[in-house]
GROMACS .gro file of C-alpha atoms in nm:
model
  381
    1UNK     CA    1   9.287   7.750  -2.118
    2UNK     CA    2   9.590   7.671  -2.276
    3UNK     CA    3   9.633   7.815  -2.643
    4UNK     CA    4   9.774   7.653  -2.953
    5UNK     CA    5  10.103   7.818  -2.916
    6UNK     CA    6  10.146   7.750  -2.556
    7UNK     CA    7  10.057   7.386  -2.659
    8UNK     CA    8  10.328   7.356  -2.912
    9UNK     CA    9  10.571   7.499  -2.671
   10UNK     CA   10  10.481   7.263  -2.413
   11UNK     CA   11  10.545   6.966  -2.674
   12UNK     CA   12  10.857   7.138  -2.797
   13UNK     CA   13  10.978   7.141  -2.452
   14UNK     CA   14  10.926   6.764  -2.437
   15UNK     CA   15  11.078   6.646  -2.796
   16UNK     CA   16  11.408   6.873  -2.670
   17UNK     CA   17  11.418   6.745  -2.375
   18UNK     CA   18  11.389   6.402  -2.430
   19UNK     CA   19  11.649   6.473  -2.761
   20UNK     CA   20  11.865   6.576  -2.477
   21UNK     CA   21  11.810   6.261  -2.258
   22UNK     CA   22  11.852   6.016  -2.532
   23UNK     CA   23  12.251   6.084  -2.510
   24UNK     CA   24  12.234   6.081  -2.122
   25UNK     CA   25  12.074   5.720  -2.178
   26UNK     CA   26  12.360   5.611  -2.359
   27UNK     CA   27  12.581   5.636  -2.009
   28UNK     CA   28  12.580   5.296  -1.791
   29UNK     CA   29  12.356   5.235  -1.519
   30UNK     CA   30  12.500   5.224  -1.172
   31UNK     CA   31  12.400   5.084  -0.856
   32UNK     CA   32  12.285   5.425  -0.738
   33UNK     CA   33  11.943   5.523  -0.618
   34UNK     CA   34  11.855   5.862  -0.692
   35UNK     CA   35  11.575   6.023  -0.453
   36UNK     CA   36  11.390   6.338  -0.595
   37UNK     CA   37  11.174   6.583  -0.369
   38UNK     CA   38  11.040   6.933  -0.440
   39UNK     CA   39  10.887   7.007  -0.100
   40UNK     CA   40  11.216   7.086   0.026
   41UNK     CA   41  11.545   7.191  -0.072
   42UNK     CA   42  11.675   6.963   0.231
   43UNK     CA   43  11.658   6.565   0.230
   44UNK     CA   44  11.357   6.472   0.439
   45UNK     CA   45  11.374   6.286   0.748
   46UNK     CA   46  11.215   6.028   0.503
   47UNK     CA   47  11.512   6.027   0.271
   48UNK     CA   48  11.791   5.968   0.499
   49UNK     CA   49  11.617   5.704   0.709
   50UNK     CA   50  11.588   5.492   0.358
   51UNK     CA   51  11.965   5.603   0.319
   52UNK     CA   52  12.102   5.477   0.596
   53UNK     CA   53  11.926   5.153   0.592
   54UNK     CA   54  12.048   5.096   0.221
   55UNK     CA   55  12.410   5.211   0.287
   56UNK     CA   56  12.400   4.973   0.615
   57UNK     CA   57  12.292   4.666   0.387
   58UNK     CA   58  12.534   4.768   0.107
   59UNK     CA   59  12.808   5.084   0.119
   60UNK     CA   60  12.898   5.018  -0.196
   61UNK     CA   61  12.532   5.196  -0.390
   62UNK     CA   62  12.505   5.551  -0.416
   63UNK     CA   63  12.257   5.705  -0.298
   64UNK     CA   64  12.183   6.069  -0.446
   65UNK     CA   65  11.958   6.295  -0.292
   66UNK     CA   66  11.811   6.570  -0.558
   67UNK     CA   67  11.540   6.810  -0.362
   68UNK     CA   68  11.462   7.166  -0.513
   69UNK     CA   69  11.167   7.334  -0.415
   70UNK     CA   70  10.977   7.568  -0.660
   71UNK     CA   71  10.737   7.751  -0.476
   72UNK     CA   72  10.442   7.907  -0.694
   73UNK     CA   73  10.509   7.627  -0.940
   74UNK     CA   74  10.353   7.773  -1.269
   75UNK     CA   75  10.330   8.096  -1.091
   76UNK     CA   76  10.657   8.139  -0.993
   77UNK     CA   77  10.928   8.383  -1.059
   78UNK     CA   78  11.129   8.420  -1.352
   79UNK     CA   79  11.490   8.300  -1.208
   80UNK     CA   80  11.279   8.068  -0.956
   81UNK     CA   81  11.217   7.872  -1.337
   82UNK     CA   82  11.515   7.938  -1.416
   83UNK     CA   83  11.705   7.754  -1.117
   84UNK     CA   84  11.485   7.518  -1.172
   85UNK     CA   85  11.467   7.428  -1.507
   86UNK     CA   86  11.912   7.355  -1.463
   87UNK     CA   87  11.833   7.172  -1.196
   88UNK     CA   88  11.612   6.947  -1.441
   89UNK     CA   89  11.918   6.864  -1.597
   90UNK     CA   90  12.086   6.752  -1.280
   91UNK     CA   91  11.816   6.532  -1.291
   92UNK     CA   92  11.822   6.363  -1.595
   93UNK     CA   93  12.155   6.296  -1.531
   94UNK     CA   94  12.116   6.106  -1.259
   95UNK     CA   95  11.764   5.988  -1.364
   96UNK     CA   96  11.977   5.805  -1.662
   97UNK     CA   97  12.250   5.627  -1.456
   98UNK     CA   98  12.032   5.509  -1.181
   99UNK     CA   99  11.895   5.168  -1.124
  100UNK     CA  100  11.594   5.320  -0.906
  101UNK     CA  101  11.448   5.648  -0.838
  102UNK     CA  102  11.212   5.713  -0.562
  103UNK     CA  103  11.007   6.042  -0.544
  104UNK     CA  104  10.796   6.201  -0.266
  105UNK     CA  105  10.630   6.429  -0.503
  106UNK     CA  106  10.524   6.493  -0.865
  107UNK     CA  107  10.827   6.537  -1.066
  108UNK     CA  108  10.837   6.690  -1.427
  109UNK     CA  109  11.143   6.514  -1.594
  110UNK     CA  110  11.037   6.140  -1.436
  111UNK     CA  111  10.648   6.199  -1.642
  112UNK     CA  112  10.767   6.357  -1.939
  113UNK     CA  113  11.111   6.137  -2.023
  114UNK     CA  114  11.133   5.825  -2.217
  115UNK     CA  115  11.318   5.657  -1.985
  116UNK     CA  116  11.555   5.302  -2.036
  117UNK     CA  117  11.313   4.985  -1.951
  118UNK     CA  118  11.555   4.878  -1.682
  119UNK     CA  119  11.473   5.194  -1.468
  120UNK     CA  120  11.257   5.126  -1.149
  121UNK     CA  121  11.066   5.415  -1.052
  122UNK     CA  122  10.864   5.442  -0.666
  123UNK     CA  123  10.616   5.692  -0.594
  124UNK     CA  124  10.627   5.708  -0.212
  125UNK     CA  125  10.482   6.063  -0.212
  126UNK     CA  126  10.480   6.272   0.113
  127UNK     CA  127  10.189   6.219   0.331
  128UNK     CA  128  10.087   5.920   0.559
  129UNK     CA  129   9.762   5.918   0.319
  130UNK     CA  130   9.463   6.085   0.154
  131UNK     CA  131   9.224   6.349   0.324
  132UNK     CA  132   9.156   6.577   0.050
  133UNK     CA  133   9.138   6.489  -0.328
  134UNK     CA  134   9.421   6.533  -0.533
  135UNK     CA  135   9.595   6.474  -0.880
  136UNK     CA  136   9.332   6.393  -1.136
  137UNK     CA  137   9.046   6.368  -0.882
  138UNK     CA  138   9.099   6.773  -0.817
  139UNK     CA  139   9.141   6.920  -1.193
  140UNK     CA  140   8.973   7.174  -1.222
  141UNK     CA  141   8.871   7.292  -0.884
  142UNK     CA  142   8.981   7.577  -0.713
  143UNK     CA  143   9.337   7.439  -0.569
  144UNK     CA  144   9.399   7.160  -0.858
  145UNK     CA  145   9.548   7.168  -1.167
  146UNK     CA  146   9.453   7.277  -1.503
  147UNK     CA  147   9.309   6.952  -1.681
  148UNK     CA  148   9.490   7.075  -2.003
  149UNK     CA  149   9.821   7.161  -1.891
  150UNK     CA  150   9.794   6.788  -1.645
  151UNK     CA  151   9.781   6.621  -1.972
  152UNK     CA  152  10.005   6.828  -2.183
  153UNK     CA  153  10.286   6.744  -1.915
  154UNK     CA  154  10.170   6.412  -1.833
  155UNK     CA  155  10.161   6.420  -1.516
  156UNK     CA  156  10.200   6.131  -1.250
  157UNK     CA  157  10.310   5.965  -1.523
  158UNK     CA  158  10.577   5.655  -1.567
  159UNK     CA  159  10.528   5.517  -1.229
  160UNK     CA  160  10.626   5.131  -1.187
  161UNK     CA  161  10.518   5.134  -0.816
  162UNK     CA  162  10.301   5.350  -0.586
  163UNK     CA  163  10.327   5.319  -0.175
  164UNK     CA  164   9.972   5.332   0.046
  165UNK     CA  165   9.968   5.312   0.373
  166UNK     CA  166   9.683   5.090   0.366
  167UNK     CA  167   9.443   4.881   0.130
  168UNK     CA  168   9.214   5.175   0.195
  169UNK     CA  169   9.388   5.415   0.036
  170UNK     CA  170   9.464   5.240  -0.331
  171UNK     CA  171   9.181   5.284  -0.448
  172UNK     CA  172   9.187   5.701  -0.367
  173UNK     CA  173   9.538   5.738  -0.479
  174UNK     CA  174   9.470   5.569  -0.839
  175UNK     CA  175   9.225   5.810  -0.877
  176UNK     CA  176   9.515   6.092  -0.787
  177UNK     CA  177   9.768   5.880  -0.987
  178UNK     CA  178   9.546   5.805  -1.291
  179UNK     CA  179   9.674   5.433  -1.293
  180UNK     CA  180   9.585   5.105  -1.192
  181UNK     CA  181   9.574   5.000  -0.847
  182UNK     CA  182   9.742   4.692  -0.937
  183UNK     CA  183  10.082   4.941  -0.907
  184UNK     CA  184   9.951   5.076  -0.571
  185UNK     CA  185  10.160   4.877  -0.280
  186UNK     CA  186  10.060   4.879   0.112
  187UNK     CA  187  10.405   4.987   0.225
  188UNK     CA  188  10.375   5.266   0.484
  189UNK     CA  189  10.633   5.547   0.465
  190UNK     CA  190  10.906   5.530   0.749
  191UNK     CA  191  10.811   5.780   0.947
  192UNK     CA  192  10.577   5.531   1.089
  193UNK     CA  193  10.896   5.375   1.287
  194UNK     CA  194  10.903   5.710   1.437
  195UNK     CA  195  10.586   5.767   1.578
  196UNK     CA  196  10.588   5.364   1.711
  197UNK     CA  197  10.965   5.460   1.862
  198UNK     CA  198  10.921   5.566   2.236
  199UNK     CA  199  11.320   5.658   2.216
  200UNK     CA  200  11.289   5.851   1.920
  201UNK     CA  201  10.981   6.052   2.087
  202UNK     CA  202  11.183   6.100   2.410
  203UNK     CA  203  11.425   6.241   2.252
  204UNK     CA  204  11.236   6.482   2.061
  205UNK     CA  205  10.980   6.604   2.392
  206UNK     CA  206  11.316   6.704   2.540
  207UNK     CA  207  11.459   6.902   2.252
  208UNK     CA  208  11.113   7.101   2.288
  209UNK     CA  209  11.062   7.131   2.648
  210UNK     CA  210  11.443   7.247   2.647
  211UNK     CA  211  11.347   7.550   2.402
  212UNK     CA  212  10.982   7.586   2.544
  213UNK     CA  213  11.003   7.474   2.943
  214UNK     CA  214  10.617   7.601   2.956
  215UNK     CA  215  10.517   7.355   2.734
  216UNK     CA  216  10.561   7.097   3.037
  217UNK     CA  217  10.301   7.317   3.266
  218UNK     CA  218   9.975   7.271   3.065
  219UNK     CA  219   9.836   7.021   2.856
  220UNK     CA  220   9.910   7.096   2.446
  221UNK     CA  221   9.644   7.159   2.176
  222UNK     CA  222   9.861   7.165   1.853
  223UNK     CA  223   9.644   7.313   1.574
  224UNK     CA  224   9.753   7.176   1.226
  225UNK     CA  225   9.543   7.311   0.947
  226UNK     CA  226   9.580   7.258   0.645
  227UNK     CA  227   9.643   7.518   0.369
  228UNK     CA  228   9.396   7.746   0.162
  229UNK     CA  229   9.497   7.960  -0.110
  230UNK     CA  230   9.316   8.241  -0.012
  231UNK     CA  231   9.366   8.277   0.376
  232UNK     CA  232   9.094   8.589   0.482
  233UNK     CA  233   8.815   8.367   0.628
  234UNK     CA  234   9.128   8.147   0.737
  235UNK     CA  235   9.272   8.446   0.910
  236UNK     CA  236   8.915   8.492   1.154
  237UNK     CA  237   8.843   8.163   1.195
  238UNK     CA  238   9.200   8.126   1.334
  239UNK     CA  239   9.139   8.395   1.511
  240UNK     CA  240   8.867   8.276   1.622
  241UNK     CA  241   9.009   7.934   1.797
  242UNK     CA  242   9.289   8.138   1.960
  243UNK     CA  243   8.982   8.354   2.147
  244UNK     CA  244   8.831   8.044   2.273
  245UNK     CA  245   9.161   7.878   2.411
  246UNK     CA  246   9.147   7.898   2.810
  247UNK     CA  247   9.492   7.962   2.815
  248UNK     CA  248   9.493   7.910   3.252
  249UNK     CA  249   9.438   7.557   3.157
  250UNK     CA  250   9.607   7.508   2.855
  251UNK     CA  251   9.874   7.575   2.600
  252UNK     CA  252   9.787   7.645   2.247
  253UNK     CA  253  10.065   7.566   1.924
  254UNK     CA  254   9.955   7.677   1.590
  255UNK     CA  255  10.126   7.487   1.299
  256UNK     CA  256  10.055   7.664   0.990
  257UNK     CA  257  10.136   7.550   0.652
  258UNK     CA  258  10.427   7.667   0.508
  259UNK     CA  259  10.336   7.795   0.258
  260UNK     CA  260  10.061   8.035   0.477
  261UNK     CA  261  10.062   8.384   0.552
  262UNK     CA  262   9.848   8.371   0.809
  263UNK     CA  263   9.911   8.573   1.173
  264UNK     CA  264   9.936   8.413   1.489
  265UNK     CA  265   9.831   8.630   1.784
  266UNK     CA  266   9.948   8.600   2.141
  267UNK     CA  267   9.944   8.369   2.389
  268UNK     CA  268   9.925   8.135   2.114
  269UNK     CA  269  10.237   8.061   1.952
  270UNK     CA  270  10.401   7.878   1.629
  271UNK     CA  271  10.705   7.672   1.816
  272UNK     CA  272  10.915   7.785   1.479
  273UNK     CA  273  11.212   7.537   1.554
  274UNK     CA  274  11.006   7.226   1.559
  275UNK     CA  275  10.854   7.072   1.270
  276UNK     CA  276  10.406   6.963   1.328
  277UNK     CA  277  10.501   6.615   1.307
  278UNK     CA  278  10.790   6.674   1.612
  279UNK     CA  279  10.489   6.859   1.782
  280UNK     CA  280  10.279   6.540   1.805
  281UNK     CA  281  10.556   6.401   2.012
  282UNK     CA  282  10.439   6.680   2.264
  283UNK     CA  283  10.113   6.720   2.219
  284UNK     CA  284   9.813   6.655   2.432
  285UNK     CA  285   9.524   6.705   2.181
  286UNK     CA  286   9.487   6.785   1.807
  287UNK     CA  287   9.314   6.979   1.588
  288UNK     CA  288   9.278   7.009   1.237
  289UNK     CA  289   9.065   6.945   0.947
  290UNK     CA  290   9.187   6.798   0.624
  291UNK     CA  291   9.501   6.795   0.687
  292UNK     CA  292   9.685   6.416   0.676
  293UNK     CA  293   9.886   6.517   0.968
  294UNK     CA  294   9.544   6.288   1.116
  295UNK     CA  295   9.655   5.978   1.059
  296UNK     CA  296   9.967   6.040   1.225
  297UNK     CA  297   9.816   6.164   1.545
  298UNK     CA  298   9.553   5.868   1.544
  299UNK     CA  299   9.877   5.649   1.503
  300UNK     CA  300  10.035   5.791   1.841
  301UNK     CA  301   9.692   5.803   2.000
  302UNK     CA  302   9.630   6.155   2.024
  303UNK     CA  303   9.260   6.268   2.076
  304UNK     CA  304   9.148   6.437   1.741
  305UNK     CA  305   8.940   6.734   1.666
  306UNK     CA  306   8.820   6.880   1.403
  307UNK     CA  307   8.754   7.237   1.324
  308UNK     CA  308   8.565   7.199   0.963
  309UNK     CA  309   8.475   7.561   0.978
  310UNK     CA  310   8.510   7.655   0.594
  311UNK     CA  311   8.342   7.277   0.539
  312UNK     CA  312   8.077   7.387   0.281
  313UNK     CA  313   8.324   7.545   0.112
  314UNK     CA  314   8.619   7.358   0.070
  315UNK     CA  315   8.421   7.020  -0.016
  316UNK     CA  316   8.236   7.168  -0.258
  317UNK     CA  317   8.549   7.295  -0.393
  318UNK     CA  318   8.870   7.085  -0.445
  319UNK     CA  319   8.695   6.791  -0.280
  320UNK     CA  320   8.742   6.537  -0.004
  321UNK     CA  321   8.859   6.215  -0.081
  322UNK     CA  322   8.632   5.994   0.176
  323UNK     CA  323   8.327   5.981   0.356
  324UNK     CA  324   8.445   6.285   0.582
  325UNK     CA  325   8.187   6.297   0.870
  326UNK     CA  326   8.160   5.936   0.879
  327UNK     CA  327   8.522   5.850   0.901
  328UNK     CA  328   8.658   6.106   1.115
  329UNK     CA  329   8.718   5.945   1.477
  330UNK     CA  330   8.668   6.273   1.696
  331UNK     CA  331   8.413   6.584   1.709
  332UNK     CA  332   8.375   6.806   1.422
  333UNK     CA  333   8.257   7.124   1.490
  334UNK     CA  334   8.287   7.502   1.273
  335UNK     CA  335   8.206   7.715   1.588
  336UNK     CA  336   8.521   7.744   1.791
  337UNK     CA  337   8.420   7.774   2.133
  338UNK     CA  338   8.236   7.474   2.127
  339UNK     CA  339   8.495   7.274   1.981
  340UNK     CA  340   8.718   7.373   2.275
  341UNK     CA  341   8.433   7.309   2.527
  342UNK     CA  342   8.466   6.932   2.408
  343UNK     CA  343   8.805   6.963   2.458
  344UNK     CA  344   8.767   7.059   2.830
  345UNK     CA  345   8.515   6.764   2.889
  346UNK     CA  346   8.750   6.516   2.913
  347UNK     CA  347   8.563   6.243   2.703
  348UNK     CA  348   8.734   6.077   2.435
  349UNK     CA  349   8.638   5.739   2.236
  350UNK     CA  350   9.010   5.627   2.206
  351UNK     CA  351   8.907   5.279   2.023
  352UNK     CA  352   8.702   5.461   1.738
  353UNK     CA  353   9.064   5.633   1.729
  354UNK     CA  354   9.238   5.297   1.777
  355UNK     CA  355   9.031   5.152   1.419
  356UNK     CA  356   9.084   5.473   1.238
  357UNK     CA  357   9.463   5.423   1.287
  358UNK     CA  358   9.464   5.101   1.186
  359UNK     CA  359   9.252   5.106   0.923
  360UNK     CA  360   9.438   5.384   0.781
  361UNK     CA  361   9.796   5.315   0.866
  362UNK     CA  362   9.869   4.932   0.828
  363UNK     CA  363  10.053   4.882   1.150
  364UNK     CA  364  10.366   4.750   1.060
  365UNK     CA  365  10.703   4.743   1.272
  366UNK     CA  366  10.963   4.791   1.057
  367UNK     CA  367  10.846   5.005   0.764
  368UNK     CA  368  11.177   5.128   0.659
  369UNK     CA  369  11.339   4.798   0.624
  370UNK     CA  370  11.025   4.710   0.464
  371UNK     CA  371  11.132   4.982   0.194
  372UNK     CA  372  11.499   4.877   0.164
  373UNK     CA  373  11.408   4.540   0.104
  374UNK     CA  374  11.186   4.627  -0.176
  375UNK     CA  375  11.428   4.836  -0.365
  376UNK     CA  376  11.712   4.590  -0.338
  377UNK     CA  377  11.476   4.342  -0.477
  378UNK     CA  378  11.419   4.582  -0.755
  379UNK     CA  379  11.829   4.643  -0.779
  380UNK     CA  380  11.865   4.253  -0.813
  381UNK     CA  381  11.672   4.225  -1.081
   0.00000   0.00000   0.00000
């Protein structure tokens, strides 16, 4: 619970702030699109794909690219805040002399600023679309925010537009948001021209049969899970799946969350130099369990499984954000072994998979120029 004092600080933090950005304000806008991230302190692949197609259509706007990660968030360290909070001026900076901003994640200075009318700001956020609640569906709950410090920093706010993937997602991700869906626009994010691109995939099966020539022997079953703040039943079920693996027949990847502290145990093994979403470009069979990296598999075809072990648990706690055992277009199963033996059957309903892609990812071909049209429309204006 957030005290009085905490409270005022919070607001005091805002009025300097935005005392701060009132003079930035006063600078000229220029064509320059800044792009903020905090779930990596690189440019995503994301980032640069919507860079390149704006620089092809017109060298002459800037494009900035502003990612900081601060792990722990509210929890973090000391200097991590520190960094961070100079970095916040960075942004407003750029915030103030940009026409557009587009974000992949929640950002503090974009909610909390008063910014200049003329500034265009797109949520595209970072995940193909919604598996697990989020935002101001999951205050609250055990991995969501505090519903008094969400309000105090105003979070998701100042939004003009919102990307979906699909119609089917708007109605989720203004819950998430807390807007109107009437901001929510089916524009799926550009990675979708990578999954569709058989060049693209080529080129990335060879980078990992290069590093990992056994990989080419045995059918893949990538594991993605998604991540749990508190990892010991995690850990065994893990375990668990690894045990079950015949490994004469098949190779197992485990793609654990960044942010996870989980073991991996022999044969099994983490392919470190290869992102999850590379992986698919490899991969045979996946499975996971609320984790969005779903949509992308279903997208590329990939049988899906799901391994729901903790399922009680974790929807009881933070919360799925659809009808989960309805929806889902492969088995679900929380004992291990058995969700391997349906593995080893062979049997797969690849059009249930074929409608959950496209009802999920609106199947576009050109999603990136889709995106630099859009915010050269919004540059025009």
């Amino acid at each position: 619970m957030l005290t009085k004092i905490k409270l005022l600080a919070i607001k005091a933090g805002i009025a300097g702030l935005n005392a701060v950005y009132s003079v930035l304000k006063l600078l000229p806008a220029q064509r320059k699109i800044t792009m903020l991230s905090r779930q990596s302190n690189v440019p995503s692949d994301e980032f640069r794909m919507i860079k390149k197609g704006i620089n092809l259509r017109d060298k002459s706007v800037k494009v900035v690219f502003l990612c900081h990660t601060l792990d722990g968030g509210v929890n973090s360290t000391f200097a991590d805040k520190v960094k961070y909070g100079l970095h916040m001026f960075v942004q407003m900076f750029h915030i103030a002399t940009s026409k557009v901003v587009i974000l992949d994640t929640y950002c503090i200075v974009i909610s909390i600023l008063n910014h200049k009318e003329s500034l265009k700001v797109i949520q595209m956020w970072h995940s193909m679309g919604t598996m697990k609640k989020f935002g101001y569906t999951a205050l609250d709950t055990k991995e969501g925010s505090k519903k008094e410090l969400a309000y105090a920093m105003k979070m998701h706010n100042n939004y003009d537009y919102i990307f979906a993937s699909a119609e089917s997602y708007k109605e989720h991700l203004a819950g998430g948001f807390n807007c109107g869906t009437e901001k929510i626009l089916t524009m799926p994010l550009p990675r979708l021209d990578l999954l569709n691109s058989e060049k693209y995939g080529s080129r990335v099966r060879e980078r990992i049969y290069k590093e990992y020539p056994k990989l080419k022997e045995k059918p893949l079953i990538l594991y993605c899970p998604t991540f749990r703040k508190e990892e010991e039943d995690f850990q065994a079920a893990l375990r668990a799946l690894t045990d079950a693996v015949d490994y004469s027949g098949y190779n197992f990847v485990v793609k654990l969350h960044p942010l996870s502290k989980a073991a991996v145990e022999e044969p099994a093994f983490c392919a470190e130099k290869f992102t999850s979403f590379e992986m698919l470009f490899a991969a045979d069979y996946v499975i996971s369990d609320y984790s969005c990296i779903v949509y992308e598999a279903a997208v590329r075809g990939i049988p899906l499984y799901f391994y729901n072990f903790d399922m009680d648990l974790y929807s009881d706690g933070r919360g799925l954000a659809l009808d989960y055992e309805k929806e889902i277009p492969g088995p679900a199963c929380q004992d291990a072994h058995k969700l391997i033996a349906a593995i080893e059957t062979g049997e797969y309903d690849k059009e249930r998979l074929k409608k959950f892609a496209d009802k999920y990812v609106f199947p576009v071909k050109h999603a990136t120029k889709d995106i630099v049209d859009f915010v050269f429309s919004l540059m025009n204006e």
